[in-house]
């Protein structure tokens, strides 16, 4: 038995190497990365149901929901994101499989003679030594694949959070626009009512009354359309947050915030450099390139070396016990892994081109997003600081003239209506501002926002 101990120790060592695959498939490191870059509390729900996560969601839903709460809920409840996290489990399983030593192969035969006086038997156990020798290379390929999946999953989580925030901003803006549309409807109703009384008194024409009614009916139509838009945006947000049933009875927290006081944005060159350095897209491609390079080395080595199986045979022939070694060699005369080597090298070239293309897209995305944020900020500030105060002044002056009987009720109502319209345009400008800000933050966190590229294909 003593002579078998080294073999037993070898297999115990190999089993330990297989167990070295991270139990959480690297999700712990990924969660730290997401927290540091985007303040995300990532949760991989491997239990269904998960009482702890469900209670956290329940506690969040009883409070008014803001954009950050919506993202937190979505990360824990959205089944598509949780399904994406399972890519980590699949990649870990592939790493474990690549780390396991080859199985021992058994072969035997039994023969007997017609007189039943004696029989022969043979028993052989062999191990593929070549596969065992290449085990570290295979593990290296799978390890690089797991690293790539971790980074790609992190990028997907960042983009997911970006989409949830934008869906929230859209719903928030739609709700504010509906309030303003209902205010416009109230103003139009008051104007039409006043016109009806004046017409009944013979002070305005039928054409003037028809014009006021047209304004009122148009306001009714726009309010109805705005209400449908709010319902649509809310349901879209429910889908992102993975909510159904009574969970959808949550309340919206507040309105779109005014533009934040912006410090001067860094230069384009500074932002580009930061985006390239921190890009998870590029890092994922680097890991994929490493995996392909290791695959090429493995295929080349497997093609050059013969496949060697070795073991021992125990048997009996003519009542004589026989033991001895067994060796089997597969000589690579024809299949030397040429196709696998060429495939891996083609993948490496493909990844190099994808890396260059993605770097160009990231730099362009930074420039575009920076410009959009600057323009959206100036536009929102112009509405807040100039147009809204100006229309408030106009309404105030018109009110004074109306009180002094120097202008009519229609002029006052028209000024009020235009003031509300300007408020609606300000809400739209705020939505553009927060979307632009979210886009730039997303790119700088390491994920290029999906856009349509130069050849018209979705990224």
Tab-separated table of C-alpha atoms in Angstrom:
chain	number	residue	atom	x	y	z
A	1	UNK	CA	0.000	0.000	0.000
A	2	UNK	CA	2.892	2.349	0.664
A	3	UNK	CA	3.724	2.662	-3.032
A	4	UNK	CA	0.282	4.090	-3.818
A	5	UNK	CA	0.587	7.036	-1.444
A	6	UNK	CA	2.313	9.403	-3.904
A	7	UNK	CA	-0.454	8.800	-6.433
A	8	UNK	CA	-3.101	9.382	-3.803
A	9	UNK	CA	-1.373	12.594	-2.748
A	10	UNK	CA	-1.260	13.771	-6.357
A	11	UNK	CA	-4.997	13.386	-6.787
A	12	UNK	CA	-5.683	15.094	-3.467
A	13	UNK	CA	-3.566	18.024	-4.663
A	14	UNK	CA	-5.427	18.224	-7.947
A	15	UNK	CA	-8.737	18.069	-6.119
A	16	UNK	CA	-7.598	20.967	-3.945
A	17	UNK	CA	-6.738	22.983	-7.053
A	18	UNK	CA	-10.253	22.440	-8.353
A	19	UNK	CA	-11.634	23.653	-5.042
A	20	UNK	CA	-9.583	26.863	-5.376
A	21	UNK	CA	-12.192	28.243	-7.771
A	22	UNK	CA	-13.875	31.108	-5.858
A	23	UNK	CA	-17.056	29.913	-4.187
A	24	UNK	CA	-18.887	33.125	-5.100
A	25	UNK	CA	-17.453	33.055	-8.661
A	26	UNK	CA	-15.777	36.398	-7.976
A	27	UNK	CA	-19.058	38.179	-7.190
A	28	UNK	CA	-17.682	39.585	-3.934
A	29	UNK	CA	-14.927	41.470	-5.754
A	30	UNK	CA	-17.424	42.558	-8.378
A	31	UNK	CA	-19.775	43.921	-5.707
A	32	UNK	CA	-16.913	45.968	-4.229
A	33	UNK	CA	-16.076	47.320	-7.685
A	34	UNK	CA	-19.692	48.380	-8.333
A	35	UNK	CA	-19.898	50.060	-4.926
A	36	UNK	CA	-16.686	51.983	-5.474
A	37	UNK	CA	-17.484	53.097	-9.002
A	38	UNK	CA	-21.216	53.752	-8.904
A	39	UNK	CA	-22.381	53.352	-5.318
A	40	UNK	CA	-24.370	50.234	-6.245
A	41	UNK	CA	-25.240	47.607	-3.648
A	42	UNK	CA	-25.226	44.549	-5.878
A	43	UNK	CA	-27.084	41.480	-4.653
A	44	UNK	CA	-26.916	38.033	-6.242
A	45	UNK	CA	-30.042	36.204	-5.158
A	46	UNK	CA	-29.120	32.540	-5.287
A	47	UNK	CA	-32.027	31.614	-3.019
A	48	UNK	CA	-35.591	31.735	-4.271
A	49	UNK	CA	-37.360	33.116	-2.379
A	50	UNK	CA	-34.782	35.141	-0.476
A	51	UNK	CA	-36.410	36.339	2.783
A	52	UNK	CA	-33.688	38.887	3.578
A	53	UNK	CA	-33.750	40.548	0.146
A	54	UNK	CA	-37.555	40.445	0.052
A	55	UNK	CA	-37.735	42.246	3.389
A	56	UNK	CA	-35.323	44.930	2.179
A	57	UNK	CA	-37.515	45.523	-0.873
A	58	UNK	CA	-40.643	45.651	1.289
A	59	UNK	CA	-39.053	48.263	3.552
A	60	UNK	CA	-38.069	50.371	0.548
A	61	UNK	CA	-41.516	50.232	-1.014
A	62	UNK	CA	-43.329	51.645	2.008
A	63	UNK	CA	-41.388	54.890	1.551
A	64	UNK	CA	-41.657	57.278	-1.418
A	65	UNK	CA	-39.338	56.057	-4.174
A	66	UNK	CA	-36.518	58.169	-5.586
A	67	UNK	CA	-34.054	57.244	-8.350
A	68	UNK	CA	-31.525	55.584	-6.018
A	69	UNK	CA	-34.221	53.545	-4.263
A	70	UNK	CA	-35.552	52.464	-7.655
A	71	UNK	CA	-32.086	51.211	-8.620
A	72	UNK	CA	-31.685	49.351	-5.305
A	73	UNK	CA	-35.042	47.632	-5.755
A	74	UNK	CA	-34.329	46.781	-9.382
A	75	UNK	CA	-30.977	45.182	-8.571
A	76	UNK	CA	-32.626	42.842	-6.071
A	77	UNK	CA	-35.874	42.153	-7.929
A	78	UNK	CA	-35.191	42.244	-11.659
A	79	UNK	CA	-35.060	38.639	-12.858
A	80	UNK	CA	-33.156	39.486	-16.052
A	81	UNK	CA	-30.295	40.986	-14.042
A	82	UNK	CA	-30.285	38.063	-11.636
A	83	UNK	CA	-30.179	35.724	-14.643
A	84	UNK	CA	-27.167	37.671	-15.922
A	85	UNK	CA	-25.409	37.110	-12.590
A	86	UNK	CA	-25.737	33.371	-13.198
A	87	UNK	CA	-23.159	33.768	-15.971
A	88	UNK	CA	-20.687	33.902	-13.086
A	89	UNK	CA	-21.870	30.538	-11.803
A	90	UNK	CA	-21.552	29.044	-15.272
A	91	UNK	CA	-18.021	30.411	-15.708
A	92	UNK	CA	-17.021	29.110	-12.280
A	93	UNK	CA	-18.367	25.675	-13.157
A	94	UNK	CA	-16.245	25.728	-16.317
A	95	UNK	CA	-13.208	26.643	-14.224
A	96	UNK	CA	-13.884	23.774	-11.842
A	97	UNK	CA	-14.304	21.391	-14.758
A	98	UNK	CA	-11.037	22.579	-16.324
A	99	UNK	CA	-9.245	22.079	-12.982
A	100	UNK	CA	-10.224	18.440	-12.501
A	101	UNK	CA	-7.749	15.696	-13.394
A	102	UNK	CA	-8.736	13.146	-16.041
A	103	UNK	CA	-10.595	10.052	-14.914
A	104	UNK	CA	-8.858	6.688	-14.634
A	105	UNK	CA	-9.819	4.361	-17.469
A	106	UNK	CA	-10.469	0.688	-16.679
A	107	UNK	CA	-10.348	-2.169	-19.169
A	108	UNK	CA	-10.755	-5.897	-18.565
A	109	UNK	CA	-11.418	-9.238	-20.222
A	110	UNK	CA	-12.382	-12.723	-19.029
A	111	UNK	CA	-12.091	-15.906	-21.057
A	112	UNK	CA	-12.848	-19.559	-20.283
A	113	UNK	CA	-12.060	-22.887	-21.925
A	114	UNK	CA	-14.544	-25.572	-22.998
A	115	UNK	CA	-13.489	-28.054	-20.311
A	116	UNK	CA	-14.260	-25.345	-17.659
A	117	UNK	CA	-11.098	-26.372	-15.874
A	118	UNK	CA	-9.359	-23.034	-16.151
A	119	UNK	CA	-9.992	-19.458	-17.222
A	120	UNK	CA	-7.988	-16.403	-18.130
A	121	UNK	CA	-8.644	-12.811	-17.142
A	122	UNK	CA	-6.964	-9.463	-17.533
A	123	UNK	CA	-7.489	-6.080	-15.847
A	124	UNK	CA	-5.869	-2.744	-16.761
A	125	UNK	CA	-6.079	0.776	-15.299
A	126	UNK	CA	-4.668	3.718	-17.260
A	127	UNK	CA	-4.485	7.474	-16.876
A	128	UNK	CA	-4.154	10.084	-19.627
A	129	UNK	CA	-0.860	11.658	-18.589
A	130	UNK	CA	-0.948	14.224	-21.394
A	131	UNK	CA	-4.250	15.651	-20.191
A	132	UNK	CA	-2.851	15.725	-16.686
A	133	UNK	CA	0.219	17.618	-17.857
A	134	UNK	CA	-1.900	20.200	-19.684
A	135	UNK	CA	-4.178	20.737	-16.675
A	136	UNK	CA	-2.540	24.068	-15.629
A	137	UNK	CA	-2.934	25.424	-19.172
A	138	UNK	CA	-6.602	24.474	-19.310
A	139	UNK	CA	-7.171	26.012	-15.916
A	140	UNK	CA	-5.474	29.210	-17.094
A	141	UNK	CA	-7.853	29.455	-20.054
A	142	UNK	CA	-10.895	28.950	-17.825
A	143	UNK	CA	-9.551	31.386	-15.216
A	144	UNK	CA	-9.206	34.133	-17.823
A	145	UNK	CA	-12.715	33.327	-19.031
A	146	UNK	CA	-14.104	33.714	-15.507
A	147	UNK	CA	-12.293	37.034	-15.089
A	148	UNK	CA	-13.781	38.255	-18.365
A	149	UNK	CA	-17.289	37.189	-17.324
A	150	UNK	CA	-16.913	39.007	-13.997
A	151	UNK	CA	-15.948	42.242	-15.740
A	152	UNK	CA	-18.634	41.878	-18.407
A	153	UNK	CA	-21.256	41.199	-15.742
A	154	UNK	CA	-20.136	44.302	-13.887
A	155	UNK	CA	-20.518	46.347	-17.044
A	156	UNK	CA	-23.992	44.916	-17.578
A	157	UNK	CA	-24.947	45.864	-14.006
A	158	UNK	CA	-23.725	49.437	-14.553
A	159	UNK	CA	-25.721	49.738	-17.759
A	160	UNK	CA	-28.752	48.245	-16.026
A	161	UNK	CA	-28.585	50.903	-13.299
A	162	UNK	CA	-28.270	53.576	-15.999
A	163	UNK	CA	-31.423	52.331	-17.733
A	164	UNK	CA	-33.364	52.230	-14.463
A	165	UNK	CA	-32.388	55.804	-13.604
A	166	UNK	CA	-33.409	57.047	-17.024
A	167	UNK	CA	-36.731	55.204	-16.775
A	168	UNK	CA	-37.255	56.881	-13.419
A	169	UNK	CA	-36.427	60.335	-14.804
A	170	UNK	CA	-38.855	59.744	-17.667
A	171	UNK	CA	-41.631	58.786	-15.255
A	172	UNK	CA	-40.840	61.685	-12.955
A	173	UNK	CA	-40.961	64.148	-15.865
A	174	UNK	CA	-44.180	62.607	-17.223
A	175	UNK	CA	-45.841	62.999	-13.829
A	176	UNK	CA	-44.833	66.673	-13.659
A	177	UNK	CA	-45.974	67.310	-17.215
A	178	UNK	CA	-49.343	65.753	-16.397
A	179	UNK	CA	-49.752	68.137	-13.448
A	180	UNK	CA	-49.010	71.079	-15.711
A	181	UNK	CA	-51.333	69.750	-18.440
A	182	UNK	CA	-54.121	69.524	-15.889
A	183	UNK	CA	-53.370	73.102	-14.849
A	184	UNK	CA	-53.542	74.146	-18.507
A	185	UNK	CA	-56.862	72.346	-18.740
A	186	UNK	CA	-58.179	74.254	-15.719
A	187	UNK	CA	-57.083	77.549	-17.273
A	188	UNK	CA	-58.619	76.617	-20.639
A	189	UNK	CA	-61.865	75.607	-18.916
A	190	UNK	CA	-62.001	78.934	-17.088
A	191	UNK	CA	-61.318	80.785	-20.339
A	192	UNK	CA	-64.010	78.864	-22.195
A	193	UNK	CA	-66.501	79.441	-19.357
A	194	UNK	CA	-65.796	83.171	-19.436
A	195	UNK	CA	-66.159	83.183	-23.219
A	196	UNK	CA	-69.493	81.381	-22.954
A	197	UNK	CA	-70.840	84.021	-20.545
A	198	UNK	CA	-69.603	86.852	-22.751
A	199	UNK	CA	-71.140	85.221	-25.806
A	200	UNK	CA	-74.464	84.771	-24.003
A	201	UNK	CA	-74.323	88.487	-23.165
A	202	UNK	CA	-73.625	89.322	-26.804
A	203	UNK	CA	-70.161	90.739	-26.148
A	204	UNK	CA	-68.130	88.350	-28.351
A	205	UNK	CA	-68.729	86.616	-31.648
A	206	UNK	CA	-69.416	82.960	-32.291
A	207	UNK	CA	-65.941	82.688	-33.856
A	208	UNK	CA	-64.264	83.913	-30.668
A	209	UNK	CA	-66.305	81.443	-28.630
A	210	UNK	CA	-65.350	78.617	-31.013
A	211	UNK	CA	-61.669	79.535	-30.662
A	212	UNK	CA	-61.879	79.337	-26.882
A	213	UNK	CA	-63.658	76.013	-27.071
A	214	UNK	CA	-60.984	74.705	-29.440
A	215	UNK	CA	-58.314	75.671	-26.901
A	216	UNK	CA	-60.259	73.889	-24.182
A	217	UNK	CA	-60.828	70.701	-26.190
A	218	UNK	CA	-57.188	70.640	-27.229
A	219	UNK	CA	-56.152	70.944	-23.575
A	220	UNK	CA	-58.461	68.041	-22.693
A	221	UNK	CA	-56.873	65.896	-25.385
A	222	UNK	CA	-53.342	66.743	-24.259
A	223	UNK	CA	-54.170	66.015	-20.619
A	224	UNK	CA	-55.591	62.610	-21.584
A	225	UNK	CA	-52.493	61.840	-23.643
A	226	UNK	CA	-50.257	62.951	-20.768
A	227	UNK	CA	-52.127	60.673	-18.372
A	228	UNK	CA	-51.601	57.715	-20.703
A	229	UNK	CA	-47.901	58.608	-20.880
A	230	UNK	CA	-47.597	58.606	-17.096
A	231	UNK	CA	-49.220	55.180	-16.853
A	232	UNK	CA	-46.945	53.830	-19.578
A	233	UNK	CA	-43.759	55.158	-17.980
A	234	UNK	CA	-44.824	53.836	-14.583
A	235	UNK	CA	-45.383	50.335	-15.939
A	236	UNK	CA	-42.038	50.444	-17.729
A	237	UNK	CA	-40.405	51.346	-14.430
A	238	UNK	CA	-42.294	48.523	-12.689
A	239	UNK	CA	-40.788	46.099	-15.193
A	240	UNK	CA	-37.288	47.414	-14.541
A	241	UNK	CA	-37.838	47.074	-10.782
A	242	UNK	CA	-39.334	43.596	-11.150
A	243	UNK	CA	-42.534	44.551	-9.304
A	244	UNK	CA	-45.970	43.047	-9.644
A	245	UNK	CA	-49.243	42.815	-7.744
A	246	UNK	CA	-49.538	45.029	-4.674
A	247	UNK	CA	-45.846	45.908	-4.963
A	248	UNK	CA	-46.746	48.343	-7.756
A	249	UNK	CA	-48.648	50.615	-5.340
A	250	UNK	CA	-45.534	52.583	-4.452
A	251	UNK	CA	-45.420	56.371	-4.262
A	252	UNK	CA	-43.176	58.734	-6.200
A	253	UNK	CA	-40.771	60.856	-4.172
A	254	UNK	CA	-40.710	64.479	-5.270
A	255	UNK	CA	-40.018	66.036	-8.615
A	256	UNK	CA	-37.029	66.388	-10.867
A	257	UNK	CA	-34.370	68.393	-9.075
A	258	UNK	CA	-33.063	71.622	-10.512
A	259	UNK	CA	-29.649	71.464	-12.199
A	260	UNK	CA	-26.902	70.994	-9.662
A	261	UNK	CA	-24.357	73.759	-9.256
A	262	UNK	CA	-21.728	72.550	-11.676
A	263	UNK	CA	-18.064	72.973	-11.035
A	264	UNK	CA	-16.169	73.405	-14.242
A	265	UNK	CA	-16.025	70.105	-16.060
A	266	UNK	CA	-12.566	68.651	-16.683
A	267	UNK	CA	-11.139	69.012	-20.153
A	268	UNK	CA	-12.092	66.571	-22.883
A	269	UNK	CA	-8.608	65.062	-22.794
A	270	UNK	CA	-8.845	64.457	-19.045
A	271	UNK	CA	-12.276	62.858	-19.324
A	272	UNK	CA	-11.207	60.683	-22.255
A	273	UNK	CA	-8.156	59.454	-20.385
A	274	UNK	CA	-10.207	58.618	-17.312
A	275	UNK	CA	-12.861	56.822	-19.330
A	276	UNK	CA	-10.279	54.725	-21.191
A	277	UNK	CA	-8.374	53.856	-18.029
A	278	UNK	CA	-11.477	52.810	-16.068
A	279	UNK	CA	-13.397	51.159	-18.905
A	280	UNK	CA	-14.829	47.769	-17.980
A	281	UNK	CA	-15.573	47.215	-21.673
A	282	UNK	CA	-11.891	47.408	-22.549
A	283	UNK	CA	-10.843	45.396	-19.506
A	284	UNK	CA	-13.276	42.647	-20.456
A	285	UNK	CA	-11.815	42.526	-23.961
A	286	UNK	CA	-8.325	42.262	-22.451
A	287	UNK	CA	-9.356	39.224	-20.438
A	288	UNK	CA	-10.978	37.678	-23.501
A	289	UNK	CA	-7.728	38.265	-25.414
A	290	UNK	CA	-5.767	36.574	-22.613
A	291	UNK	CA	-8.109	33.584	-22.717
A	292	UNK	CA	-7.748	33.283	-26.507
A	293	UNK	CA	-3.946	33.574	-26.277
A	294	UNK	CA	-3.839	30.830	-23.668
A	295	UNK	CA	-6.136	28.707	-25.794
A	296	UNK	CA	-3.778	29.128	-28.751
A	297	UNK	CA	-0.809	28.037	-26.605
A	298	UNK	CA	-2.750	25.030	-25.310
A	299	UNK	CA	-3.861	23.944	-28.776
A	300	UNK	CA	-0.323	24.325	-30.126
A	301	UNK	CA	1.161	22.265	-27.289
A	302	UNK	CA	-1.488	19.559	-27.603
A	303	UNK	CA	-0.813	19.360	-31.313
A	304	UNK	CA	2.928	18.892	-30.884
A	305	UNK	CA	2.987	16.326	-28.110
A	306	UNK	CA	1.591	12.810	-28.388
A	307	UNK	CA	-1.306	11.747	-26.217
A	308	UNK	CA	0.164	9.390	-23.619
A	309	UNK	CA	-1.821	6.992	-21.473
A	310	UNK	CA	-0.014	4.882	-18.895
A	311	UNK	CA	-1.028	2.466	-16.180
A	312	UNK	CA	-0.769	-1.109	-15.016
A	313	UNK	CA	-2.301	-4.437	-15.963
A	314	UNK	CA	-3.001	-7.402	-13.709
A	315	UNK	CA	-4.092	-10.735	-15.173
A	316	UNK	CA	-3.786	-14.490	-15.284
A	317	UNK	CA	-3.070	-16.676	-18.249
A	318	UNK	CA	-2.567	-20.459	-18.131
A	319	UNK	CA	-2.832	-20.258	-14.345
A	320	UNK	CA	0.149	-17.919	-14.310
A	321	UNK	CA	-0.333	-14.489	-12.710
A	322	UNK	CA	0.939	-11.654	-14.839
A	323	UNK	CA	1.477	-7.974	-13.977
A	324	UNK	CA	3.085	-5.169	-15.886
A	325	UNK	CA	2.831	-1.634	-17.185
A	326	UNK	CA	0.452	-0.505	-19.923
A	327	UNK	CA	1.302	2.352	-22.279
A	328	UNK	CA	-0.782	3.814	-25.078
A	329	UNK	CA	0.438	6.599	-27.366
A	330	UNK	CA	-1.600	8.582	-29.861
A	331	UNK	CA	0.807	10.149	-32.363
A	332	UNK	CA	-0.371	13.496	-33.808
A	333	UNK	CA	0.323	12.768	-37.446
A	334	UNK	CA	-2.723	14.431	-38.997
A	335	UNK	CA	-4.676	16.317	-36.346
A	336	UNK	CA	-2.122	18.572	-34.726
A	337	UNK	CA	-4.638	21.130	-33.530
A	338	UNK	CA	-4.161	23.350	-36.584
A	339	UNK	CA	-7.799	24.394	-36.670
A	340	UNK	CA	-7.968	25.233	-32.974
A	341	UNK	CA	-4.764	27.260	-33.168
A	342	UNK	CA	-6.014	29.196	-36.192
A	343	UNK	CA	-9.365	29.772	-34.508
A	344	UNK	CA	-7.754	31.119	-31.352
A	345	UNK	CA	-5.452	33.414	-33.339
A	346	UNK	CA	-8.407	34.706	-35.360
A	347	UNK	CA	-10.211	35.425	-32.110
A	348	UNK	CA	-7.169	37.329	-30.876
A	349	UNK	CA	-7.088	39.470	-34.024
A	350	UNK	CA	-10.833	40.007	-33.763
A	351	UNK	CA	-10.519	41.122	-30.148
A	352	UNK	CA	-7.715	43.528	-31.046
A	353	UNK	CA	-9.962	45.191	-33.633
A	354	UNK	CA	-12.881	45.254	-31.204
A	355	UNK	CA	-10.638	46.863	-28.596
A	356	UNK	CA	-9.598	49.623	-30.997
A	357	UNK	CA	-13.177	50.200	-32.120
A	358	UNK	CA	-14.467	50.319	-28.552
A	359	UNK	CA	-11.755	52.778	-27.525
A	360	UNK	CA	-12.790	55.082	-30.370
A	361	UNK	CA	-16.439	54.762	-29.332
A	362	UNK	CA	-15.614	55.539	-25.709
A	363	UNK	CA	-13.685	58.672	-26.622
A	364	UNK	CA	-16.490	59.816	-28.900
A	365	UNK	CA	-19.058	58.980	-26.211
A	366	UNK	CA	-17.190	61.118	-23.684
A	367	UNK	CA	-17.054	64.090	-26.047
A	368	UNK	CA	-20.705	63.718	-27.032
A	369	UNK	CA	-21.904	63.286	-23.456
A	370	UNK	CA	-19.859	66.210	-22.181
A	371	UNK	CA	-21.273	68.466	-24.886
A	372	UNK	CA	-24.822	67.266	-24.244
A	373	UNK	CA	-24.442	67.906	-20.522
A	374	UNK	CA	-23.096	71.413	-21.070
A	375	UNK	CA	-25.903	72.275	-23.491
A	376	UNK	CA	-28.602	70.694	-21.316
A	377	UNK	CA	-27.286	72.580	-18.275
A	378	UNK	CA	-27.309	75.926	-20.070
A	379	UNK	CA	-30.799	75.286	-21.453
A	380	UNK	CA	-32.272	74.292	-18.086
A	381	UNK	CA	-30.608	77.216	-16.331
A	382	UNK	CA	-31.911	79.597	-19.014
A	383	UNK	CA	-35.484	78.439	-18.387
A	384	UNK	CA	-35.025	78.616	-14.610
A	385	UNK	CA	-33.199	81.943	-14.439
A	386	UNK	CA	-34.689	83.858	-17.407
A	387	UNK	CA	-37.826	82.487	-19.029
A	388	UNK	CA	-39.768	81.408	-15.943
A	389	UNK	CA	-39.138	84.674	-14.041
A	390	UNK	CA	-40.000	86.614	-17.201
A	391	UNK	CA	-43.359	84.886	-17.605
A	392	UNK	CA	-44.049	85.334	-13.901
A	393	UNK	CA	-43.479	89.042	-14.405
A	394	UNK	CA	-45.752	89.074	-17.476
A	395	UNK	CA	-48.569	87.323	-15.601
A	396	UNK	CA	-48.145	89.687	-12.654
A	397	UNK	CA	-48.269	92.783	-14.896
A	398	UNK	CA	-51.242	91.429	-16.808
A	399	UNK	CA	-53.033	90.756	-13.522
A	400	UNK	CA	-52.472	94.369	-12.438
A	401	UNK	CA	-53.775	95.653	-15.769
A	402	UNK	CA	-56.781	93.365	-15.470
A	403	UNK	CA	-57.461	94.652	-11.961
A	404	UNK	CA	-57.230	98.187	-13.337
A	405	UNK	CA	-59.611	97.185	-16.166
A	406	UNK	CA	-56.895	97.942	-18.723
A	407	UNK	CA	-56.870	94.381	-20.154
A	408	UNK	CA	-59.439	91.642	-20.498
A	409	UNK	CA	-59.798	88.257	-18.884
A	410	UNK	CA	-58.648	86.521	-22.043
A	411	UNK	CA	-55.302	88.309	-21.991
A	412	UNK	CA	-54.808	87.267	-18.375
A	413	UNK	CA	-55.724	83.649	-19.054
A	414	UNK	CA	-53.548	83.548	-22.159
A	415	UNK	CA	-50.540	84.852	-20.182
A	416	UNK	CA	-51.161	82.254	-17.525
A	417	UNK	CA	-51.412	79.518	-20.145
A	418	UNK	CA	-48.128	80.520	-21.747
A	419	UNK	CA	-46.492	80.602	-18.331
A	420	UNK	CA	-47.529	76.997	-17.761
A	421	UNK	CA	-46.315	75.988	-21.211
A	422	UNK	CA	-42.922	77.461	-20.363
A	423	UNK	CA	-42.965	75.423	-17.160
A	424	UNK	CA	-43.578	72.290	-19.214
A	425	UNK	CA	-40.644	73.114	-21.446
A	426	UNK	CA	-38.524	73.555	-18.319
A	427	UNK	CA	-39.508	70.073	-17.114
A	428	UNK	CA	-38.495	68.662	-20.501
A	429	UNK	CA	-35.175	70.501	-20.251
A	430	UNK	CA	-34.642	69.080	-16.754
A	431	UNK	CA	-35.241	65.567	-18.023
A	432	UNK	CA	-32.638	66.106	-20.752
A	433	UNK	CA	-30.213	67.452	-18.154
A	434	UNK	CA	-30.517	64.480	-15.812
A	435	UNK	CA	-30.284	62.031	-18.691
A	436	UNK	CA	-27.129	63.720	-19.976
A	437	UNK	CA	-25.613	63.749	-16.509
A	438	UNK	CA	-26.441	60.069	-16.049
A	439	UNK	CA	-24.883	59.204	-19.404
A	440	UNK	CA	-21.567	60.884	-18.625
A	441	UNK	CA	-21.458	59.388	-15.129
A	442	UNK	CA	-22.103	55.977	-16.635
A	443	UNK	CA	-19.236	56.226	-19.108
A	444	UNK	CA	-16.829	57.469	-16.443
A	445	UNK	CA	-17.887	54.599	-14.156
A	446	UNK	CA	-16.609	52.207	-16.804
A	447	UNK	CA	-19.492	51.314	-19.110
A	448	UNK	CA	-20.041	52.787	-22.552
A	449	UNK	CA	-23.714	53.598	-22.942
A	450	UNK	CA	-25.274	51.591	-25.758
A	451	UNK	CA	-25.543	53.744	-28.870
A	452	UNK	CA	-25.933	53.214	-32.599
A	453	UNK	CA	-22.520	52.890	-34.168
A	454	UNK	CA	-21.217	54.186	-37.480
A	455	UNK	CA	-22.412	51.207	-39.501
A	456	UNK	CA	-25.946	51.395	-38.174
A	457	UNK	CA	-25.849	48.435	-35.797
A	458	UNK	CA	-26.861	48.527	-32.169
A	459	UNK	CA	-23.900	48.414	-29.816
